[in-house]
Tab-separated table of C-alpha atoms in Angstrom:
chain	number	residue	atom	x	y	z
A	1	MET	CA	-14.291	-23.882	-38.369
A	2	THR	CA	-17.754	-23.065	-39.635
A	3	ARG	CA	-20.076	-20.695	-37.853
A	4	ALA	CA	-22.393	-23.530	-36.968
A	5	ALA	CA	-19.583	-25.603	-35.522
A	6	ALA	CA	-18.148	-22.670	-33.645
A	7	ASN	CA	-21.248	-21.463	-31.880
A	8	PRO	CA	-24.872	-22.334	-32.691
A	9	SER	CA	-26.253	-19.377	-30.709
A	10	THR	CA	-26.789	-15.839	-31.981
A	11	ALA	CA	-24.061	-13.215	-32.406
A	12	PRO	CA	-23.574	-11.482	-30.084
A	13	PRO	CA	-24.655	-14.515	-28.057
A	14	LEU	CA	-27.624	-14.105	-25.766
A	15	TRP	CA	-25.727	-15.697	-22.880
A	16	LEU	CA	-23.126	-12.925	-22.943
A	17	LYS	CA	-24.799	-10.237	-20.855
A	18	GLY	CA	-23.525	-6.688	-21.066
A	19	ARG	CA	-20.877	-5.061	-23.186
A	20	PRO	CA	-18.103	-4.915	-22.383
A	21	TYR	CA	-18.527	-8.229	-20.626
A	22	VAL	CA	-16.103	-8.104	-17.692
A	23	ILE	CA	-14.707	-11.062	-15.762
A	24	ALA	CA	-12.498	-9.967	-12.861
A	25	GLY	CA	-10.806	-11.437	-9.829
A	26	PRO	CA	-7.430	-12.517	-8.458
A	27	CYS	CA	-4.881	-14.494	-10.373
A	28	SER	CA	-5.073	-17.116	-7.619
A	29	ALA	CA	-7.449	-18.021	-4.836
A	30	GLU	CA	-5.090	-17.820	-1.858
A	31	THR	CA	-7.324	-17.814	1.218
A	32	GLU	CA	-11.065	-17.756	1.789
A	33	THR	CA	-10.798	-14.282	3.319
A	34	GLN	CA	-8.870	-12.910	0.338
A	35	VAL	CA	-11.336	-14.395	-2.154
A	36	LEU	CA	-14.442	-13.130	-0.368
A	37	ARG	CA	-13.027	-9.678	0.308
A	38	THR	CA	-12.028	-9.240	-3.333
A	39	ALA	CA	-15.365	-10.513	-4.647
A	40	ARG	CA	-17.383	-8.227	-2.361
A	41	ARG	CA	-15.425	-5.180	-3.463
A	42	LEU	CA	-15.685	-6.093	-7.120
A	43	ARG	CA	-19.445	-6.575	-6.733
A	44	ARG	CA	-19.794	-2.880	-5.923
A	45	ASP	CA	-19.194	-2.202	-9.619
A	46	ARG	CA	-22.172	-3.674	-11.436
A	47	ARG	CA	-20.243	-3.768	-14.692
A	48	VAL	CA	-18.318	-6.782	-13.367
A	49	ALA	CA	-20.315	-9.719	-14.720
A	50	ALA	CA	-18.373	-12.653	-13.235
A	51	PHE	CA	-15.680	-13.438	-10.661
A	52	ARG	CA	-12.536	-15.347	-11.625
A	53	ALA	CA	-9.923	-17.028	-9.444
A	54	GLY	CA	-7.219	-19.551	-10.255
A	55	ILE	CA	-7.589	-22.780	-8.300
A	56	TRP	CA	-5.029	-24.859	-10.193
A	57	LYS	CA	-2.066	-22.819	-11.433
A	58	PRO	CA	0.215	-24.199	-14.178
A	59	ARG	CA	3.490	-22.529	-13.199
A	60	THR	CA	6.756	-22.551	-15.120
A	61	ARG	CA	8.893	-23.484	-12.105
A	62	PRO	CA	7.872	-26.116	-9.515
A	63	ASP	CA	8.716	-23.919	-6.524
A	64	CYS	CA	6.124	-21.293	-7.493
A	65	PHE	CA	2.672	-21.161	-5.916
A	66	GLU	CA	0.576	-23.672	-7.855
A	67	GLY	CA	-2.823	-22.931	-6.333
A	68	VAL	CA	-4.780	-24.297	-3.405
A	69	GLY	CA	-6.568	-26.909	-5.511
A	70	VAL	CA	-9.932	-28.416	-4.642
A	71	ALA	CA	-9.864	-26.795	-1.188
A	72	GLY	CA	-10.586	-23.440	-2.828
A	73	LEU	CA	-13.754	-24.485	-4.647
A	74	PRO	CA	-16.032	-24.114	-1.577
A	75	TRP	CA	-14.727	-20.537	-1.271
A	76	LEU	CA	-16.102	-19.853	-4.731
A	77	GLN	CA	-19.424	-21.390	-3.756
A	78	ARG	CA	-19.593	-18.867	-0.954
A	79	VAL	CA	-18.695	-16.029	-3.355
A	80	ARG	CA	-21.725	-16.939	-5.450
A	81	ARG	CA	-23.994	-17.138	-2.400
A	82	ASP	CA	-22.765	-13.860	-0.889
A	83	THR	CA	-22.471	-11.710	-4.030
A	84	GLY	CA	-24.606	-13.363	-6.700
A	85	LEU	CA	-21.652	-13.266	-9.102
A	86	PRO	CA	-21.090	-16.286	-11.355
A	87	VAL	CA	-17.671	-17.816	-10.660
A	88	ALA	CA	-15.024	-18.900	-13.164
A	89	VAL	CA	-11.934	-21.108	-12.921
A	90	GLU	CA	-9.264	-22.418	-15.264
A	91	VAL	CA	-9.240	-26.128	-16.089
A	92	ALA	CA	-6.362	-28.058	-17.639
A	93	ARG	CA	-7.281	-31.705	-16.970
A	94	ALA	CA	-10.390	-33.860	-16.916
A	95	GLN	CA	-10.206	-34.067	-13.115
A	96	HIS	CA	-10.303	-30.257	-12.918
A	97	VAL	CA	-13.490	-30.256	-14.993
A	98	TYR	CA	-15.164	-32.894	-12.827
A	99	GLU	CA	-14.295	-31.108	-9.574
A	100	ALA	CA	-15.328	-27.699	-10.883
A	101	LEU	CA	-18.685	-28.946	-12.114
A	102	LYS	CA	-19.265	-30.912	-8.899
A	103	HIS	CA	-18.830	-27.686	-6.938
A	104	GLY	CA	-21.154	-25.756	-9.215
A	105	VAL	CA	-18.600	-23.516	-10.956
A	106	ASP	CA	-20.479	-21.428	-13.508
A	107	ILE	CA	-17.783	-20.651	-16.098
A	108	LEU	CA	-14.619	-22.453	-17.185
A	109	TRP	CA	-11.656	-21.327	-19.211
A	110	VAL	CA	-8.864	-23.258	-20.891
A	111	GLY	CA	-5.507	-21.562	-20.348
A	112	ALA	CA	-2.763	-20.734	-22.831
A	113	ARG	CA	-0.481	-23.497	-21.581
A	114	THR	CA	-3.250	-26.030	-22.201
A	115	THR	CA	-4.414	-24.686	-25.567
A	116	VAL	CA	-0.938	-25.317	-26.948
A	117	ASN	CA	-1.383	-29.104	-26.419
A	118	PRO	CA	-4.147	-30.788	-28.501
A	119	PHE	CA	-4.031	-33.886	-26.280
A	120	SER	CA	-4.826	-31.804	-23.182
A	121	VAL	CA	-7.574	-29.862	-24.973
A	122	GLN	CA	-9.176	-33.101	-26.159
A	123	GLU	CA	-9.094	-34.475	-22.613
A	124	VAL	CA	-10.860	-31.373	-21.314
A	125	ALA	CA	-13.352	-31.474	-24.196
A	126	GLU	CA	-14.276	-35.108	-23.490
A	127	ALA	CA	-14.792	-34.292	-19.815
A	128	LEU	CA	-17.199	-31.526	-20.821
A	129	ARG	CA	-19.490	-33.730	-22.917
A	130	GLY	CA	-23.050	-33.255	-21.718
A	131	ALA	CA	-22.193	-30.248	-19.531
A	132	ASP	CA	-24.032	-26.996	-20.106
A	133	VAL	CA	-21.474	-24.430	-19.007
A	134	PRO	CA	-19.781	-21.507	-20.800
A	135	VAL	CA	-16.174	-22.247	-21.761
A	136	TRP	CA	-13.571	-19.709	-22.827
A	137	VAL	CA	-10.411	-20.768	-24.636
A	138	LYS	CA	-7.294	-18.615	-24.407
A	139	ASN	CA	-4.856	-18.323	-27.278
A	140	PRO	CA	-1.848	-20.672	-27.040
A	141	VAL	CA	1.426	-19.279	-25.690
A	142	SER	CA	2.918	-19.603	-29.180
A	143	PRO	CA	1.618	-17.411	-32.037
A	144	ASP	CA	-0.161	-20.286	-33.779
A	145	LEU	CA	-3.647	-19.472	-35.069
A	146	SER	CA	-4.372	-23.089	-36.020
A	147	LEU	CA	-3.793	-24.305	-32.456
A	148	TRP	CA	-6.212	-21.668	-31.130
A	149	LEU	CA	-8.884	-22.480	-33.710
A	150	GLY	CA	-8.301	-26.194	-33.208
A	151	ALA	CA	-8.891	-25.920	-29.467
A	152	ALA	CA	-12.189	-24.128	-30.066
A	153	GLU	CA	-13.192	-26.750	-32.640
A	154	ARG	CA	-12.485	-29.620	-30.243
A	155	LEU	CA	-14.646	-28.017	-27.562
A	156	ALA	CA	-17.436	-27.267	-30.033
A	157	ARG	CA	-17.451	-30.846	-31.325
A	158	ALA	CA	-17.702	-32.104	-27.755
A	159	GLY	CA	-20.998	-30.218	-27.479
A	160	VAL	CA	-19.906	-27.001	-25.757
A	161	ARG	CA	-22.584	-24.596	-26.962
A	162	ARG	CA	-21.588	-21.481	-25.029
A	163	LEU	CA	-18.070	-21.012	-26.296
A	164	GLY	CA	-15.814	-17.960	-26.416
A	165	ALA	CA	-12.174	-16.978	-26.926
A	166	ILE	CA	-9.706	-14.901	-24.912
A	167	HIS	CA	-6.722	-13.061	-26.361
A	168	ARG	CA	-3.855	-12.801	-23.844
A	169	GLY	CA	-0.901	-12.213	-26.135
A	170	PHE	CA	1.879	-14.542	-27.256
A	171	SER	CA	5.261	-15.492	-25.879
A	172	THR	CA	7.871	-14.199	-28.354
A	173	ALA	CA	11.390	-12.833	-28.227
A	174	ASP	CA	10.244	-9.337	-29.220
A	175	ALA	CA	7.346	-8.528	-26.895
A	176	GLY	CA	8.766	-5.075	-26.178
A	177	PRO	CA	7.904	-3.650	-22.757
A	178	TRP	CA	4.995	-6.047	-22.322
A	179	ARG	CA	4.977	-9.560	-20.924
A	180	ASN	CA	3.579	-10.957	-24.165
A	181	ALA	CA	3.446	-9.723	-27.746
A	182	PRO	CA	-0.104	-8.682	-28.672
A	183	ARG	CA	-0.062	-9.836	-32.315
A	184	TRP	CA	-3.471	-8.202	-32.716
A	185	GLU	CA	-3.682	-9.495	-36.275
A	186	LEU	CA	-3.960	-13.070	-34.953
A	187	ALA	CA	-6.887	-12.139	-32.715
A	188	LEU	CA	-8.611	-10.485	-35.678
A	189	ALA	CA	-7.840	-13.492	-37.852
A	190	PHE	CA	-9.398	-15.750	-35.208
A	191	ARG	CA	-12.518	-13.575	-35.233
A	192	LYS	CA	-12.664	-13.755	-39.027
A	193	GLU	CA	-12.506	-17.559	-38.921
A	194	ALA	CA	-14.952	-17.884	-36.001
A	195	PRO	CA	-17.141	-14.761	-36.245
A	196	ASP	CA	-19.864	-16.062	-33.923
A	197	LEU	CA	-17.562	-16.608	-30.962
A	198	PRO	CA	-17.353	-13.722	-28.483
A	199	LEU	CA	-13.818	-12.482	-27.944
A	200	LEU	CA	-12.411	-11.093	-24.692
A	201	GLY	CA	-9.112	-9.350	-24.106
A	202	ASP	CA	-6.845	-10.257	-21.190
A	203	PRO	CA	-4.783	-7.093	-20.666
A	204	SER	CA	-3.339	-8.416	-17.402
A	205	HIS	CA	-1.376	-11.268	-18.977
A	206	LEU	CA	-0.614	-9.364	-22.143
A	207	GLY	CA	0.929	-6.404	-20.332
A	208	GLY	CA	2.399	-8.210	-17.341
A	209	ARG	CA	2.481	-4.956	-15.341
A	210	ARG	CA	-0.494	-3.038	-14.022
A	211	GLN	CA	0.513	0.262	-15.626
A	212	PHE	CA	-0.081	-1.266	-19.073
A	213	VAL	CA	-3.507	-2.772	-18.364
A	214	ALA	CA	-5.674	0.267	-19.166
A	215	GLU	CA	-3.908	1.017	-22.451
A	216	ILE	CA	-4.239	-2.584	-23.642
A	217	ALA	CA	-7.878	-2.818	-22.522
A	218	ARG	CA	-8.759	0.278	-24.553
A	219	ARG	CA	-6.998	-1.105	-27.611
A	220	ALA	CA	-8.894	-4.393	-27.354
A	221	LEU	CA	-12.272	-2.671	-27.171
A	222	ASP	CA	-11.321	-0.302	-29.986
A	223	LEU	CA	-10.716	-3.398	-32.103
A	224	GLY	CA	-14.231	-4.639	-31.398
A	225	PHE	CA	-13.541	-7.145	-28.615
A	226	ASP	CA	-16.643	-8.043	-26.606
A	227	GLY	CA	-15.138	-7.615	-23.170
A	228	LEU	CA	-12.236	-8.133	-20.803
A	229	MET	CA	-10.828	-10.594	-18.304
A	230	VAL	CA	-8.858	-8.563	-15.751
A	231	GLU	CA	-6.959	-9.717	-12.686
A	232	ALA	CA	-7.891	-7.838	-9.502
A	233	HIS	CA	-6.767	-8.316	-5.901
A	234	THR	CA	-7.386	-6.292	-2.746
A	235	ARG	CA	-3.635	-6.320	-2.001
A	236	PRO	CA	-1.879	-6.854	-5.350
A	237	ALA	CA	1.633	-6.351	-4.005
A	238	ALA	CA	1.126	-9.259	-1.594
A	239	ALA	CA	-0.354	-11.639	-4.181
A	240	LEU	CA	1.183	-15.104	-4.336
A	241	SER	CA	1.208	-15.117	-8.156
A	242	ASP	CA	1.503	-12.421	-10.841
A	243	ALA	CA	1.564	-9.613	-8.283
A	244	ALA	CA	2.866	-7.045	-10.776
A	245	GLN	CA	-0.099	-7.261	-13.149
A	246	GLN	CA	-3.087	-7.223	-10.772
A	247	LEU	CA	-5.249	-4.158	-10.103
A	248	THR	CA	-7.123	-3.208	-6.971
A	249	PRO	CA	-10.937	-3.244	-7.321
A	250	ALA	CA	-10.889	0.557	-7.174
A	251	ALA	CA	-8.318	0.689	-9.986
A	252	LEU	CA	-10.499	-1.630	-12.059
A	253	THR	CA	-13.469	0.721	-11.608
A	254	ALA	CA	-11.282	3.645	-12.677
A	255	LEU	CA	-10.192	1.660	-15.731
A	256	LEU	CA	-13.785	0.897	-16.725
A	257	ASP	CA	-14.720	4.542	-16.223
A	258	SER	CA	-11.884	5.549	-18.550
A	259	LEU	CA	-13.109	3.431	-21.444
A	260	PRO	CA	-14.804	5.636	-24.070
A	261	GLY	CA	-18.569	5.123	-23.954
A	262	HIS	CA	-18.374	2.736	-21.013
A	263	ARG	CA	-18.906	4.928	-17.983
A	264	ARG	CA	-21.700	3.818	-15.688
A	265	GLY	CA	-25.010	4.411	-17.393
A	266	ALA	CA	-23.460	5.144	-20.805
A	267	PRO	CA	-24.633	3.323	-23.946
A	268	CYS	CA	-22.649	0.114	-24.320
A	269	ASP	CA	-22.240	-0.720	-27.995
A	270	THR	CA	-19.743	1.828	-29.303
A	271	ALA	CA	-17.176	-0.488	-30.901
A	272	PRO	CA	-16.130	0.475	-34.438
A	273	ALA	CA	-17.313	-1.501	-37.443
A	274	ALA	CA	-15.598	-4.838	-37.892
A	275	GLY	CA	-14.084	-3.757	-41.232
A	276	LEU	CA	-12.479	-0.671	-39.715
A	277	ALA	CA	-11.243	-2.684	-36.743
A	278	ALA	CA	-9.569	-5.156	-39.086
A	279	LEU	CA	-7.864	-2.372	-41.030
A	280	ARG	CA	-6.666	-0.731	-37.822
A	281	GLY	CA	-5.340	-4.074	-36.693
A	282	GLU	CA	-3.355	-4.362	-39.921
A	283	ILE	CA	-1.907	-0.869	-39.381
A	284	ASP	CA	-0.949	-1.881	-35.824
A	285	ARG	CA	0.742	-5.005	-37.121
A	286	LEU	CA	2.722	-3.037	-39.684
A	287	ASP	CA	3.763	-0.454	-37.076
A	288	GLU	CA	4.947	-3.210	-34.743
A	289	GLU	CA	6.909	-4.744	-37.611
A	290	LEU	CA	8.543	-1.355	-38.307
A	291	MET	CA	9.574	-1.084	-34.658
A	292	ARG	CA	11.108	-4.557	-34.734
A	293	LEU	CA	13.011	-3.730	-37.942
A	294	LEU	CA	14.355	-0.482	-36.503
A	295	SER	CA	15.483	-2.325	-33.393
A	296	ARG	CA	17.257	-4.978	-35.466
A	297	ARG	CA	18.841	-2.254	-37.610
A	298	ASN	CA	20.272	-0.622	-34.484
A	299	LEU	CA	21.780	-3.936	-33.401
A	300	VAL	CA	23.508	-4.295	-36.779
A	301	ALA	CA	24.695	-0.664	-36.590
A	302	GLY	CA	26.351	-1.465	-33.263
A	303	GLN	CA	28.122	-4.439	-34.829
A	304	ILE	CA	29.332	-2.204	-37.669
A	305	GLY	CA	30.660	0.291	-35.129
A	306	ARG	CA	32.687	-2.418	-33.391
A	307	TYR	CA	34.054	-3.628	-36.744
A	308	LYS	CA	35.103	-0.100	-37.725
A	309	LYS	CA	36.824	0.364	-34.388
A	310	ALA	CA	38.746	-2.879	-34.765
A	311	HIS	CA	39.870	-1.886	-38.288
A	312	ARG	CA	40.541	1.791	-37.466
A	313	MET	CA	37.860	3.078	-39.833
A	314	ALA	CA	35.947	6.357	-39.581
A	315	ALA	CA	32.348	6.127	-38.424
A	316	PHE	CA	31.013	8.205	-41.331
A	317	GLN	CA	31.681	6.832	-44.801
A	318	GLY	CA	30.406	9.555	-47.168
A	319	GLY	CA	30.579	7.556	-50.386
A	320	ARG	CA	28.680	4.646	-48.909
A	321	TRP	CA	25.961	6.939	-47.511
A	322	ARG	CA	25.425	8.745	-50.846
A	323	GLN	CA	25.144	5.424	-52.663
A	324	VAL	CA	22.625	4.061	-50.137
A	325	LEU	CA	20.560	7.250	-50.221
A	326	ASP	CA	20.398	7.344	-54.017
A	327	ASP	CA	19.395	3.682	-54.201
A	328	ARG	CA	16.672	4.025	-51.553
A	329	LEU	CA	15.206	7.190	-53.072
A	330	GLU	CA	15.062	5.545	-56.481
A	331	GLN	CA	13.237	2.627	-54.900
A	332	ALA	CA	10.833	5.007	-53.119
A	333	VAL	CA	9.892	6.706	-56.400
A	334	ARG	CA	9.211	3.318	-58.012
A	335	LEU	CA	6.894	2.450	-55.099
A	336	GLY	CA	4.971	5.707	-55.429
A	337	LEU	CA	6.281	7.243	-52.198
A	338	ASP	CA	7.019	10.923	-51.655
A	339	ARG	CA	10.736	11.403	-52.372
A	340	ARG	CA	11.220	14.301	-49.950
A	341	LEU	CA	9.463	12.516	-47.078
A	342	VAL	CA	11.472	9.340	-47.595
A	343	GLU	CA	14.721	11.351	-47.722
A	344	GLU	CA	13.877	12.986	-44.379
A	345	ILE	CA	13.086	9.613	-42.797
A	346	LEU	CA	16.271	8.018	-44.133
A	347	GLN	CA	18.382	10.929	-42.891
A	348	ARG	CA	16.931	10.552	-39.384
A	349	ILE	CA	17.565	6.815	-39.429
A	350	HIS	CA	21.117	7.354	-40.680
A	351	ASP	CA	21.793	9.926	-37.959
A	352	LEU	CA	20.632	7.435	-35.347
A	353	SER	CA	22.785	4.707	-36.914
A	354	LEU	CA	25.835	6.953	-36.705
A	355	GLN	CA	25.137	7.680	-33.034
A	356	VAL	CA	24.901	3.946	-32.315
A	357	GLN	CA	28.153	3.263	-34.204
A	358	ILE	CA	30.034	6.056	-32.460
A	359	SER	CA	28.799	4.865	-29.079
A	360	ALA	CA	30.001	1.339	-29.882
A	361	MET	CA	33.383	2.646	-31.033
A	362	ARG	CA	33.947	4.538	-27.774
A	363	ARG	CA	33.560	1.476	-25.588
C-alpha cells in the first residue's frame, strides 16, 4: 500500500486532533441512561476526543448480548448534542454503515472479526463510497499483516480519505496473562507499510482485564502510537459485555495522568523516534519469543520427568548434563557470547528443569 493510497492527508493528519488522541466509552450501548451518564463523565476530561459505544456486537456465542441495534443510535445523537463529543460505532455490514450515517455518527471503525474477512470489508467499503467520515480499521483476530493492510487498502480505494488503524492484539494460543497476544512487531510492520495512517492502541481488548490496561497503554505510546481507544463504563462490573476490561471514567483519567508527558497541560508530542520505537519493538518480540521457548522447555521437562519415573531413572543424569553444557558453551563462543554469562544462564535453566522433573516424578 503506497502512502498516497493509504492516506492522502498530511502525517500526522490534520483531522486527528490532540496527541494522544483518545476515544473512550462503553463496550456496548446498553440503555440511554447508561450511555449519557458515561459520556457526561468522560467529557469532564478534555483529553477524551471522541465517545465510542458498540451498537451491533459480533459475539462468539449467540446467547451473549449482541447490542441494542438501531434503537441505540438516537442515544448517540443525544450524546453529541449534550456533550459536544463526536460519536463512534463499529460497523460490520453495509446496513450498519447506512444506519450509522443516517443518524449522523461521526466516526466508524471496522472490528477485528470483520477485518479477517475480505468479503465483509469490501461490503463495508462499497457502502462508504462518497461518505466523508473517519474510519478506523482494527487488526484481524489472526496475526496476519496482509489481511490488516488489505482491509485498509480496500477502504482507501473506496475513497475513505480519513483512515486510521487500531492495534488490539491477536488471538493466539500463547497470549500469556492477556486476552490477546500483542505481537507489537506486526503493529510496527503495519506502520512501516502505511506510514501516513495514524495508529491507535486498544489496551482494553488486548489485556482483557482492567488491571492490564494502563501497562499496555503506556507501551503503545512508548512505541509511537498516536493514541488510544479505551473502554469505559460508569459501572463496569454490571456491564453486559466485556465487564472485566472496562474502566470507570475516573480510572481513565488516572490512566491518562500516569502517561509520561501526558498530564493535563503537559506538552503532547513526547513519543520516541520511529527508528528507536522499531528497535524496541524488535527487542520486545525477541523477549516474548524467549518466554514462549522457556515455557515450552518446561513442558518438555515435565514429560521427561514422567518418562524417568516410569523407567525408574534418576532425575539428575550427570553425564548428559556435562555433555549438554559443553556443547552449548562451545556454541556460545562461536556466536560471540560471553562464556561465563551463558554458563550462569544455562545452570539456572537446568536447575529449573530439574525442579520440574522432580515435581512430575512425585505425582
